[in-house]
Coordinates of C-alpha atoms in Angstrom, one line a residue:
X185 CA 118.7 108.6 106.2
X186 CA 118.1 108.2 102.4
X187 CA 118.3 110.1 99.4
X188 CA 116.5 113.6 98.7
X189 CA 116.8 115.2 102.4
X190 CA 114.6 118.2 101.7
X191 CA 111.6 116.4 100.5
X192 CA 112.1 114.3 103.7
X193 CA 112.2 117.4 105.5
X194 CA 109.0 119.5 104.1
X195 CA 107.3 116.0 103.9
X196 CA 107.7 115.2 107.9
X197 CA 106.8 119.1 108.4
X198 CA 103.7 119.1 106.6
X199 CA 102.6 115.7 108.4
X200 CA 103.5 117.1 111.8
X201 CA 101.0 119.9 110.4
X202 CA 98.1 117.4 110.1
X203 CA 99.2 115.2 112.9
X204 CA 99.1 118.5 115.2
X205 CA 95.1 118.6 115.9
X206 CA 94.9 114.5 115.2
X207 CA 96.8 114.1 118.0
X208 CA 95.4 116.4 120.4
X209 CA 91.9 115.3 119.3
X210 CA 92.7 111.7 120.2
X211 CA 94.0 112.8 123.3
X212 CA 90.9 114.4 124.4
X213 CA 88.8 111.6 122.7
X214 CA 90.7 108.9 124.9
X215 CA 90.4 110.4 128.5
X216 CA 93.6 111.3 129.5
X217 CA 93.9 114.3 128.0
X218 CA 95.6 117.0 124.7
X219 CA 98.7 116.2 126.2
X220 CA 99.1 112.6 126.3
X221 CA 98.1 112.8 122.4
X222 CA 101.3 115.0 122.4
X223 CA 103.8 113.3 124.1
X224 CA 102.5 109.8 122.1
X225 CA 102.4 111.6 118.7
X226 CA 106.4 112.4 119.7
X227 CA 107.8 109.6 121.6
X228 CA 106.0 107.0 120.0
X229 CA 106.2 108.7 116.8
X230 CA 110.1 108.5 117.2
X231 CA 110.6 105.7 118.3
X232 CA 108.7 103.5 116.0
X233 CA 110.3 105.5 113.0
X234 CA 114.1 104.8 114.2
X235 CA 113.2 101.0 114.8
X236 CA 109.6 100.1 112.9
X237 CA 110.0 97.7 109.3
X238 CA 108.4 100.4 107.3
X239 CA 110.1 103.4 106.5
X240 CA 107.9 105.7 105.1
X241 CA 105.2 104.9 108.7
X242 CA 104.1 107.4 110.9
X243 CA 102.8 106.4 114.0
X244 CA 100.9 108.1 117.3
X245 CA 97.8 107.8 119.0
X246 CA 95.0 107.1 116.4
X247 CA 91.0 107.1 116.3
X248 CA 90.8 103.3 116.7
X249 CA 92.9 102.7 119.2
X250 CA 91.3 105.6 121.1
X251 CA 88.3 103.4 120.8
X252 CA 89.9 100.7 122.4
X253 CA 90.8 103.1 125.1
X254 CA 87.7 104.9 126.1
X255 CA 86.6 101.6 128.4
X256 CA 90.1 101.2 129.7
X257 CA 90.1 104.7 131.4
X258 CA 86.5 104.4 132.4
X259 CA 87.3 100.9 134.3
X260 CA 90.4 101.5 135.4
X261 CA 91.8 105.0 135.0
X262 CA 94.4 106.7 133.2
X263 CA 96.9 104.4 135.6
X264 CA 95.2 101.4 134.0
X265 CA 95.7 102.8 130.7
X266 CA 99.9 103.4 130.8
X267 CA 99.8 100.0 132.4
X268 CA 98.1 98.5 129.7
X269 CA 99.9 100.3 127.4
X270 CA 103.7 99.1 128.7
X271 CA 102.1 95.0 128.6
X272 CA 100.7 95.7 125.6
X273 CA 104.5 96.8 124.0
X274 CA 105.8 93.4 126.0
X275 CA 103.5 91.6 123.8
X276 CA 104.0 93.7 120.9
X277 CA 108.0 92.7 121.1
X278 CA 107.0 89.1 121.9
X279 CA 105.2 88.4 118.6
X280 CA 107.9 89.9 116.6
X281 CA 110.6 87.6 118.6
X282 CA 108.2 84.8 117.6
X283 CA 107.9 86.4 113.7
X284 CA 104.2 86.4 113.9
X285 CA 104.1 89.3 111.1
X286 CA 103.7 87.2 108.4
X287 CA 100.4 85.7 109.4
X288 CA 98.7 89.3 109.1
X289 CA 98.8 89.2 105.6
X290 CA 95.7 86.3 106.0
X291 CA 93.4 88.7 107.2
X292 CA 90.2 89.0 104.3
X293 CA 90.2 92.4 102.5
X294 CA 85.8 92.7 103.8
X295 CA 86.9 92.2 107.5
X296 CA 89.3 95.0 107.1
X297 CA 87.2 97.4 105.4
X298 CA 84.3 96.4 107.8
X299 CA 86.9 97.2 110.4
X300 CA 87.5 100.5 109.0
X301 CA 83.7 101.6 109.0
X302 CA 83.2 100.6 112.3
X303 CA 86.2 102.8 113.9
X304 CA 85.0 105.6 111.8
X305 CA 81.7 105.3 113.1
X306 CA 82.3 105.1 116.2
X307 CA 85.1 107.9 115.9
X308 CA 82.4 110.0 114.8
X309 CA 79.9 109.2 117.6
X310 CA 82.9 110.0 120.3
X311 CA 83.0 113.7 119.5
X312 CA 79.6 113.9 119.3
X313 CA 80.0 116.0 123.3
X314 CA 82.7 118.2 122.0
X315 CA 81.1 119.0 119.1
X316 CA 77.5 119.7 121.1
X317 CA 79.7 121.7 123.8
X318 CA 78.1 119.5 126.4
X319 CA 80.6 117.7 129.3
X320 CA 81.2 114.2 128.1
X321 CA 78.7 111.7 129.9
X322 CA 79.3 109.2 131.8
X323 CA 79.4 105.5 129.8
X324 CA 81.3 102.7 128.3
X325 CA 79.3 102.5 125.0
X326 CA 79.8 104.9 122.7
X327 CA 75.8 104.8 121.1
X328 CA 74.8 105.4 125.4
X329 CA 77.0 108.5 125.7
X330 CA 76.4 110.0 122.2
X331 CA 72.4 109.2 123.5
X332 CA 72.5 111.0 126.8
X333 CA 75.1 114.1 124.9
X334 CA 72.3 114.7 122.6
X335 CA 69.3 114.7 125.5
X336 CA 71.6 117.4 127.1
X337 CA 72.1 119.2 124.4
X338 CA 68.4 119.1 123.8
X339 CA 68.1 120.5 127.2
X340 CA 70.7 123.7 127.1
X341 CA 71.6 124.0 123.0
X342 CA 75.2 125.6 122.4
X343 CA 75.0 126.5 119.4
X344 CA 78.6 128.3 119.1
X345 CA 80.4 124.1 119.3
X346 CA 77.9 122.9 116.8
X347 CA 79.0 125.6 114.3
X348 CA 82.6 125.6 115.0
X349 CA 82.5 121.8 114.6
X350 CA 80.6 121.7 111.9
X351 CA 82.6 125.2 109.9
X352 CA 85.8 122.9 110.6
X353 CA 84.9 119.5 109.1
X354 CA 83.1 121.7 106.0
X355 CA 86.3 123.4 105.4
X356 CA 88.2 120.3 105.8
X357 CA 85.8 118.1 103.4
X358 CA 85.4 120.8 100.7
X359 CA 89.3 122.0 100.9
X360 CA 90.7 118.2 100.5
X361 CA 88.2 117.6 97.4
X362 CA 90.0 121.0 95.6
X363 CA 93.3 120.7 97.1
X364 CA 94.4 117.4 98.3
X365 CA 98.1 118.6 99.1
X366 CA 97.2 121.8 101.4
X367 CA 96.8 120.7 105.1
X368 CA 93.5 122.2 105.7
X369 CA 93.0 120.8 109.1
X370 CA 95.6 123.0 110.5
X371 CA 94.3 126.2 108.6
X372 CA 90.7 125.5 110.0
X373 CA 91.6 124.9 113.7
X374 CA 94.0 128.1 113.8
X375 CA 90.7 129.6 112.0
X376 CA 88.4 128.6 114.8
X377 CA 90.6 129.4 117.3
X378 CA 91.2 133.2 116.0
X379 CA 87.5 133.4 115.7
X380 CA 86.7 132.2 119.5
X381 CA 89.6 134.5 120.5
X382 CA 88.5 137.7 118.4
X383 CA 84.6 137.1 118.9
X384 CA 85.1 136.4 122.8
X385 CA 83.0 133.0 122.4
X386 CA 83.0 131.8 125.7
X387 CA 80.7 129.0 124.5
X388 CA 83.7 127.3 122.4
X389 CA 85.5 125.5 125.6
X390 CA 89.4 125.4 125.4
X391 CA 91.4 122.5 125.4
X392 CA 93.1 124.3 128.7
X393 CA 96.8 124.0 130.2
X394 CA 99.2 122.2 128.1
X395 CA 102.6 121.4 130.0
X396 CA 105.6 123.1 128.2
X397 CA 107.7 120.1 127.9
X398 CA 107.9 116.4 128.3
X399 CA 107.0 115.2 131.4
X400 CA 110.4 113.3 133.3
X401 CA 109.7 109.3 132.8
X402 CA 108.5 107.7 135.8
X403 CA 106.7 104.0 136.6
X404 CA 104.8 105.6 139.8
X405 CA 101.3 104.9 137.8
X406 CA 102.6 101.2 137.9
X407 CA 100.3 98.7 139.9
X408 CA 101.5 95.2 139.9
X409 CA 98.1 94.1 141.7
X410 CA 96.2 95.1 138.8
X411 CA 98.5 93.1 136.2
X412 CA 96.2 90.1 135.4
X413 CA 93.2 92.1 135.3
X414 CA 94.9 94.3 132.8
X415 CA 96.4 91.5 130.6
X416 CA 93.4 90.8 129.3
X417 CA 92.8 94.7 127.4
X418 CA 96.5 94.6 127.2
X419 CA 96.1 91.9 124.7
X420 CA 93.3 93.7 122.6
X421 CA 95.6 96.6 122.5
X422 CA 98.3 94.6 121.3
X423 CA 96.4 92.5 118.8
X424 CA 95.0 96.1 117.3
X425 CA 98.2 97.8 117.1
X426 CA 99.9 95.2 115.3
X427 CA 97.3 95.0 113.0
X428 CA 96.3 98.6 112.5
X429 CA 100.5 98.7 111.7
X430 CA 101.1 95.9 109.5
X431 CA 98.1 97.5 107.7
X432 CA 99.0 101.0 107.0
X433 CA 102.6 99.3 106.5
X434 CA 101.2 97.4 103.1
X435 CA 99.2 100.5 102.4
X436 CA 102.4 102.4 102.0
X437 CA 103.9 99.7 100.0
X438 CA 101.1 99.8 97.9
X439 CA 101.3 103.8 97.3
X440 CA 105.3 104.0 96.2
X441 CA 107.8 101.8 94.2
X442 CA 110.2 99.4 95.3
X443 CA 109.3 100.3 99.3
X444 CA 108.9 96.9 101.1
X445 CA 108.3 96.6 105.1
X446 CA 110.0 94.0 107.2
X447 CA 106.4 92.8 109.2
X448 CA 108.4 91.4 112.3
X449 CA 110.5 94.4 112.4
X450 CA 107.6 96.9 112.4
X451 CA 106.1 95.0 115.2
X452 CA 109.7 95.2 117.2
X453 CA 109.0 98.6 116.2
X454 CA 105.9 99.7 117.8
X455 CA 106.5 97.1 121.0
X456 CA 109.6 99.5 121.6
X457 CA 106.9 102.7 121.2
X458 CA 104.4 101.5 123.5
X459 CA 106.6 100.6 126.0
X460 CA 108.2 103.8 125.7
X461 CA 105.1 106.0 125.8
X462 CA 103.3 105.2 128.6
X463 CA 107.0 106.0 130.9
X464 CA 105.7 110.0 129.4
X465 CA 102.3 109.8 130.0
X466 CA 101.5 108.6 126.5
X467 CA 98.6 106.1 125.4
X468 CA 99.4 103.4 123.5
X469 CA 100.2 103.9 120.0
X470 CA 99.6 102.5 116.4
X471 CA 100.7 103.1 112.8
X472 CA 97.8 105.8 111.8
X473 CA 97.2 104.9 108.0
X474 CA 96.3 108.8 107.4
X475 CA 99.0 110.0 108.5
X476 CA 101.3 107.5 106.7
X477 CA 99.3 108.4 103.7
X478 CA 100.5 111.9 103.7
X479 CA 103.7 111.2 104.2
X480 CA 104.0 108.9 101.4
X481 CA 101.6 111.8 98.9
X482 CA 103.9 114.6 99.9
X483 CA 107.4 112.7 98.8
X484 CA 108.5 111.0 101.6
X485 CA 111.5 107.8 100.9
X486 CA 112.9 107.7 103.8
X487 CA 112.4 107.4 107.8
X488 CA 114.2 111.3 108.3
X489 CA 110.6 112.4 107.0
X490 CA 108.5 110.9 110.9
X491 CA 111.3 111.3 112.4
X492 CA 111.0 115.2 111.7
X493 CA 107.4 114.5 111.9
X494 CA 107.7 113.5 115.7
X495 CA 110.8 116.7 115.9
X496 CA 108.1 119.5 115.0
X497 CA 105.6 118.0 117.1
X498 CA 108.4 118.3 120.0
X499 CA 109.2 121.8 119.1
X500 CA 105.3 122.7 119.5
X501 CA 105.1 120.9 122.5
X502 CA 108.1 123.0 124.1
X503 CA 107.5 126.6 122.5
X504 CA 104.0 127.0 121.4
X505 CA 102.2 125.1 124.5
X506 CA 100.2 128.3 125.8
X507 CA 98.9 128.9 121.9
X508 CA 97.6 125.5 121.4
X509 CA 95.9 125.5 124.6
X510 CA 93.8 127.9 123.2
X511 CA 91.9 125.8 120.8
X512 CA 88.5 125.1 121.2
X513 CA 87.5 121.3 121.3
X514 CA 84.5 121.9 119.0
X515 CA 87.3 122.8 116.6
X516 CA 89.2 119.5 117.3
X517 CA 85.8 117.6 117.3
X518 CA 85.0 119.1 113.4
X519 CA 88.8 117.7 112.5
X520 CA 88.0 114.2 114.1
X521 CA 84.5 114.1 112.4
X522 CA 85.9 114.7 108.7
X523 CA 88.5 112.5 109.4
X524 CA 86.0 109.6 110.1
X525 CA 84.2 110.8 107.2
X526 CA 87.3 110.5 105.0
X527 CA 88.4 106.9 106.5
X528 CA 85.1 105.6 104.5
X529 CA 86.0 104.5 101.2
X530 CA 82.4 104.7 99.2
X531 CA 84.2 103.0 96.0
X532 CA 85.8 100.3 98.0
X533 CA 82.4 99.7 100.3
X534 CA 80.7 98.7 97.2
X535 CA 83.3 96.7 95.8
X536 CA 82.8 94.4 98.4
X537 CA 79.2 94.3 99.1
X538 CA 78.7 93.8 95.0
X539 CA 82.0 90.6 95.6
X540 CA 79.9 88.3 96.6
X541 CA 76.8 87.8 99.6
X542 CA 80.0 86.6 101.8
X543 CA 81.8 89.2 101.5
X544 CA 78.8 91.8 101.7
X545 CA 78.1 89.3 104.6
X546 CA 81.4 89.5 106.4
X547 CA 82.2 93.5 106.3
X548 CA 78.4 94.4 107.9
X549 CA 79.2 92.0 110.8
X550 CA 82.6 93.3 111.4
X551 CA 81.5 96.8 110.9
X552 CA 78.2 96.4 113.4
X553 CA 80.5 93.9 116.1
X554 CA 83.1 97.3 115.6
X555 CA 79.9 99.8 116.5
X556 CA 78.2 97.8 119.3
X557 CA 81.4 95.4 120.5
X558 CA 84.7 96.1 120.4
X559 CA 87.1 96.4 117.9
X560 CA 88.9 92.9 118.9
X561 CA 85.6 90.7 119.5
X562 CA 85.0 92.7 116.1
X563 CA 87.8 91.0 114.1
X564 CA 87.3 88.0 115.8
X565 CA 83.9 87.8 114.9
X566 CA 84.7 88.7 111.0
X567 CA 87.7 86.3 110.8
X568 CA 86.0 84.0 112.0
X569 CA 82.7 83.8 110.2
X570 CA 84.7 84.6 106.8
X571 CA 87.0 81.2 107.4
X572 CA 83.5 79.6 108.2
X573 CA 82.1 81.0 104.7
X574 CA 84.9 80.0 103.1
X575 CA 85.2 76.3 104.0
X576 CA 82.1 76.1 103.0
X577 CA 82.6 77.2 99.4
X578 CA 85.9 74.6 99.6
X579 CA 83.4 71.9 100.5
X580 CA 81.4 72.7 98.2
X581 CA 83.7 72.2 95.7
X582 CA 84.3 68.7 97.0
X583 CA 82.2 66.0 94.5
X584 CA 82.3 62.6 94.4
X585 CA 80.6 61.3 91.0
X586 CA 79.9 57.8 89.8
X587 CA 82.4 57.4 86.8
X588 CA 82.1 55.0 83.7
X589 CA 84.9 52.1 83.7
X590 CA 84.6 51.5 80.7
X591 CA 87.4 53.0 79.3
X592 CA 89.9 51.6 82.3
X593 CA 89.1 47.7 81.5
X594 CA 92.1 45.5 80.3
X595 CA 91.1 43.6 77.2
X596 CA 88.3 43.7 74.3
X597 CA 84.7 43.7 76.1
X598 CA 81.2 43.0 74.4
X599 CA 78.8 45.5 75.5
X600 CA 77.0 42.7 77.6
X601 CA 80.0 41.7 79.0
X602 CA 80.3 45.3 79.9
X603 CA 76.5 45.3 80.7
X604 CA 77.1 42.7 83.2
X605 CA 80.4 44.0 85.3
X606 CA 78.5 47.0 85.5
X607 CA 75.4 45.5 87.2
X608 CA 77.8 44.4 89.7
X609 CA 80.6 47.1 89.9
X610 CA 80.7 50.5 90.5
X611 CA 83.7 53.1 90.5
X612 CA 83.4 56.9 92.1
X613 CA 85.6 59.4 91.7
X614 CA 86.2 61.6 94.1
X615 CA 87.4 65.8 93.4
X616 CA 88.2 67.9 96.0
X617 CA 89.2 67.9 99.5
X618 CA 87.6 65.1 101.7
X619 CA 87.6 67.1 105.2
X620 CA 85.1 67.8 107.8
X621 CA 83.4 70.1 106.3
X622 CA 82.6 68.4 103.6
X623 CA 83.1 64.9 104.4
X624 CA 79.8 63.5 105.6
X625 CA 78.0 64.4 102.5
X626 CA 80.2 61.4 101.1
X627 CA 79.4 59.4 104.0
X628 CA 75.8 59.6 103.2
X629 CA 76.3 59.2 99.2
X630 CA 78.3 56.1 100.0
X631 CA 75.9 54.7 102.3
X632 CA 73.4 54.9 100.0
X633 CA 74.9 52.8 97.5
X634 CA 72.8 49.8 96.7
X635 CA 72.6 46.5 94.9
X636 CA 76.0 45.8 93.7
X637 CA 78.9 43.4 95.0
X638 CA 82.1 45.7 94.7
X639 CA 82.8 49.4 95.0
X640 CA 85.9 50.8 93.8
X641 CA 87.2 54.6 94.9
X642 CA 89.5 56.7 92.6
X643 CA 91.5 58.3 95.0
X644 CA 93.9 60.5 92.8
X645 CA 91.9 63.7 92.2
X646 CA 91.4 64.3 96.4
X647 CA 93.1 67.2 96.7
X648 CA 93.7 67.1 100.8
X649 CA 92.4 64.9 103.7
X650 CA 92.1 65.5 107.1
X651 CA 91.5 63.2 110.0
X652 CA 87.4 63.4 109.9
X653 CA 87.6 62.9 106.4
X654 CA 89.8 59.7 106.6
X655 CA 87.4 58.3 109.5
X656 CA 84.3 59.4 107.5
X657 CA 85.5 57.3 105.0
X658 CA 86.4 54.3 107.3
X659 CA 82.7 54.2 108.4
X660 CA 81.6 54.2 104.9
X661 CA 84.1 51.4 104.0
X662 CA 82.9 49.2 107.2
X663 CA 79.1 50.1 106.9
X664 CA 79.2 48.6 102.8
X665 CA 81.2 45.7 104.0
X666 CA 79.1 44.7 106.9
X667 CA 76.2 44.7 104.1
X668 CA 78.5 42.4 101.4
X669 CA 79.9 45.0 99.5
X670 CA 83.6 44.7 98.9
X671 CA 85.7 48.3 98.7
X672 CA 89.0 49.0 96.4
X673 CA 91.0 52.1 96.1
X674 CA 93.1 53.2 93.5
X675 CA 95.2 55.9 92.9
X676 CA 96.0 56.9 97.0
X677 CA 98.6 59.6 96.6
X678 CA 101.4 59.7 99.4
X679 CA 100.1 62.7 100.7
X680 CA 97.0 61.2 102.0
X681 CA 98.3 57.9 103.5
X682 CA 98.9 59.5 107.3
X683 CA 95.3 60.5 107.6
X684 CA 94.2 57.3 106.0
X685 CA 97.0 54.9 107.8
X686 CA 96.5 57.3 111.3
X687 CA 92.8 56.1 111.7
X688 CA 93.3 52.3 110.9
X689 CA 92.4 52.3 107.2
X690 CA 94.4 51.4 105.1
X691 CA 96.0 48.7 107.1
X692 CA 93.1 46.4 106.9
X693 CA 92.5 47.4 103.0
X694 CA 96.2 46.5 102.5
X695 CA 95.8 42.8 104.0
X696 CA 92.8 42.0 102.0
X697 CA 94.5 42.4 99.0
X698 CA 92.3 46.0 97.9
X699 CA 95.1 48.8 97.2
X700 CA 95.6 49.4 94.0
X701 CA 97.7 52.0 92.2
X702 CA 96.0 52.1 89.1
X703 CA 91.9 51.7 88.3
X704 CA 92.8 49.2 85.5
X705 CA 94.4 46.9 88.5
X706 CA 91.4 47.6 90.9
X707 CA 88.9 46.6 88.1
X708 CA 90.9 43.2 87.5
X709 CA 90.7 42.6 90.9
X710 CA 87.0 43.4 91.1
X711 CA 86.3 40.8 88.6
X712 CA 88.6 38.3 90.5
X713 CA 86.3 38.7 93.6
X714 CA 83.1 38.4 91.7
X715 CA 84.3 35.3 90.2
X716 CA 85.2 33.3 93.4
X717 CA 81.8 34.8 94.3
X718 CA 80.2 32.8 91.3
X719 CA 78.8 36.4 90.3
X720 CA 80.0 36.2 87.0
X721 CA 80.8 33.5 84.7
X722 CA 84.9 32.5 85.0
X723 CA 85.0 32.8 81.4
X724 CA 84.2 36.3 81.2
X725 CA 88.1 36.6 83.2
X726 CA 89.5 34.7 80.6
X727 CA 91.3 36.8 78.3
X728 CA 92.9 38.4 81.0
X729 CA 93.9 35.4 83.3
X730 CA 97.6 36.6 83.3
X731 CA 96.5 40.1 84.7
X732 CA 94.0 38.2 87.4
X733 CA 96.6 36.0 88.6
X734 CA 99.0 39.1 89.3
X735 CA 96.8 41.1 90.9
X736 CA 95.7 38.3 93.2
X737 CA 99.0 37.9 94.2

């Protein structure tokens, strides 16, 4: 279990310590209840630890997955929620089969931190009730319910919650600046809960009954008539914990020396968890990044530190059940709340925005679809309008320039023998990729081309093209020879012969005698054609009659 067993040891007990009121807070926040935070934060937690790719993770029920959650149970009940749950650790084990772990690592840096505001957000706004001491309303969007929490408060004001709430997340806020090591969320909930004990507040609701155990696994919430409505958030729960996982998984990486997760593994991992949980009553579980975090800050090196984690959490669960029913949920709403507060990195916020208008660009749209969406549509929206920004800075990088040809013409040239292949020749050179996004630009600068007899194309410096591009390209080729113009290329690299050969180019090119490999070739060719045209004089080819006669072979 690795080296240094203590350190494991105190490092798993002081993140069981923090995970304690995370996980009964999430519980509560998701709809199904303290306890199923509990039995998740321990079977899950176990689980992923003994067969997760990472070995300093935590895992359990976390704030954005709760998130996900909230219009699960309100659709379909806490049923629907194990169900979706155990389909979405199917899918969980079916992307690590298929090694799909690599391909997180493409996500953008501004959709995940746009990501990460969103959930904290809307962490925020879901203990707005609790920490109001108003019954949770009835609604799917979090902005309705924290609207219609506040008109009740408004109506009968409980000011006890609001200052338990509040006197928590202070503590928390102010006790992490001084003392980052000391779990102050744990010292402020016992606090609150002492105080609503000692000072009878009758205001500060309980989290109520706690069983005094794990529940004995069962499938009776199963429903296979409501599979293939439930596939559908079964795959949003899926796609979130393997990303939330892979996530915290490089996070840790980043934190210690010479750790390195196995990104198929850690999805094995957490399919195994969430396939596991919801048997207890769990809700489906995720890598939490805070947690993991702690771990890693308070010496952890090996997987004995969550797997005590998820031990102490059992221990609780068993001996201290009627104690922790005791505390009030304005105290667990003030954890949650700093906690959202703390998942906002200020520093890394304005990194971004100040990166470039894209970026900026990208992280508000993930962060607003994360608030007023959901947190898959969310990513979807940010991945997919950062690959949209960014192919448009590639195309942009695509130029095709008019190039001199001087310096690529066999022989010793007056400057109005020059003068006059010029008035009749003209080479471009194109840079860059020549795809769709980029390739009707060329299109239209080819088409444009006007009053001379022969075009030739430097091919070499194209750095990829796709099947748009090598049709764009055709049409431009057929449009100048349907008006006289006759088109070389020179310098076609193997790479781009499928695209070009696939849509019927270079076939006809290749017949006419108008591949070249070299510019100097596709020059002495040019002059051959303008020759048998009567263009130019049949003198000014010459000097270089050998070369002519070779390339017209």
């Amino acid at each position: 279990m690795g080296h240094q067993p203590r350190r494991n040891l105190l490092a798993g007990l002081t993140v069981a310590i923090v995970a304690l009121p995370l996980a009964l807070g999430f519980g509560v926040s998701s709809g199904l209840g303290a306890e199923a935070g509990l039995v998740t934060a321990v079977v899950a937690g176990a689980l992923a630890a003994l067969f997760g790719g990472s070995n300093l993770q935590v895992s359990g029920p976390t704030g954005a997955m709760t998130v996900v959650l909230v219009p699960i149970v309100a659709q379909y009940g806490p049923g629907g929620v194990l169900t979706v749950g155990l389909l979405a650790g199917l899918i969980l084990i079916s992307l690590a089969l298929l090694r799909a772990g690599r391909y997180m690592r493409y996500i953008p840096a501004p959709v995940v931190e746009g990501f990460t505001l969103g959930i904290a957000c809307v962490i925020a706004l879901q203990q707005v009730p609790n920490a109001l001491g108003v019954a949770k309303p009835d609604g799917e969007r979090v902005l309705v319910v924290t609207w219609r929490a506040v008109e009740e408060f408004v109506k009968a004001p409980n000011w006890t919650a609001v200052a338990l709430a509040a006197a928590v997340a202070a503590f928390m806020l102010v006790g992490a600046r001084r003392r980052p090591t000391v779990p102050f969320s744990i010292v402020a909930v016992i606090a609150a809960t002492l105080a609503a004990q000692l000072f009878h507040l009758d205001d500060a609701a309980p989290i109520g009954d706690l069983p005094t155990g794990l529940p004995a696994p069962s499938l009776a919430f199963l429903d296979l008539s409501a599979l293939s409505a439930l596939l559908a958030p079964a795959v949003a729960v899926a796609a979130l914990a393997a990303l939330e996982s892979l996530l915290s998984a490089t996070v840790a990486d980043g934190m210690t020396v010479g750790q390195k997760h196995d990104p198929d593994k850690e999805l094995f991992g957490q399919g195994i968890a969430n396939l596991a949980a919801p048997l207890f009553g769990g809700v489906p579980a995720t890598a939490a990044i805070a947690r993991t975090a702690v771990n890693v800050r308070t010496g952890a090196s090996s997987r004995l530190a969550s797997l005590t984690h998820a031990a102490v959490l059992a221990v609780i669960v068993f001996a201290a059940a009627p104690l922790v029913s005791k505390i009030p949920l304005a105290a667990l709403a003030g954890v949650l709340l700093a906690t959202a507060i703390r998942m906002v990195e200020v520093g890394a916020l304005r990194a971004m925005a100040r990166a470039t208008r894209s970026d900026a660009l990208v992280l508000v749209l993930t962060a607003v679809a994360t608030l007023a969406l959901d947190l898959v549509y969310a990513v979807i929206i940010g991945l997919v309008v950062a690959g949209a920004l960014a192919l448009r800075a590639v195309a942009q990088q695509a130029r095709m320039d008019q190039v001199d040809f001087r310096a690529d013409l066999p022989g010793e040239h007056s400057d109005e023998e020059h003068a006059l292949l010029a008035e009749h020749i003209v080479a471009y050179r194109i840079d860059g990729p020549l795809f769709f996004a980029a390739a009707h630009r060329f299109l239209l600068e080819l088409s444009d081309v006007a009053d001379v007899r022969v075009v030739i194309l430097r091919m070499s410096r194209i750095t990829t093209v796709d099947a748009t591009g090598a049709l764009v390209l055709k049409d431009a080729i057929d449009k100048l020879g349907r008006r006289g113009i006759a088109v070389m290329m020179s310098g076609i690299r193997p790479a781009q012969r499928q695209a070009l050969t696939s849509v019927g180019l270079l076939e006809p090119l290749r017949r006419q005698g108008r591949e070249y490999a070299t510019t100097p070739e596709a020059i002495a060719a040019a002059r051959v054609h303008l020759q048998g045209s009567g263009v130019i004089p049949a003198v000014l080819c010459q000097p270089h009659r050998s070369a002519v006669q070779e390339v017209a072979k």
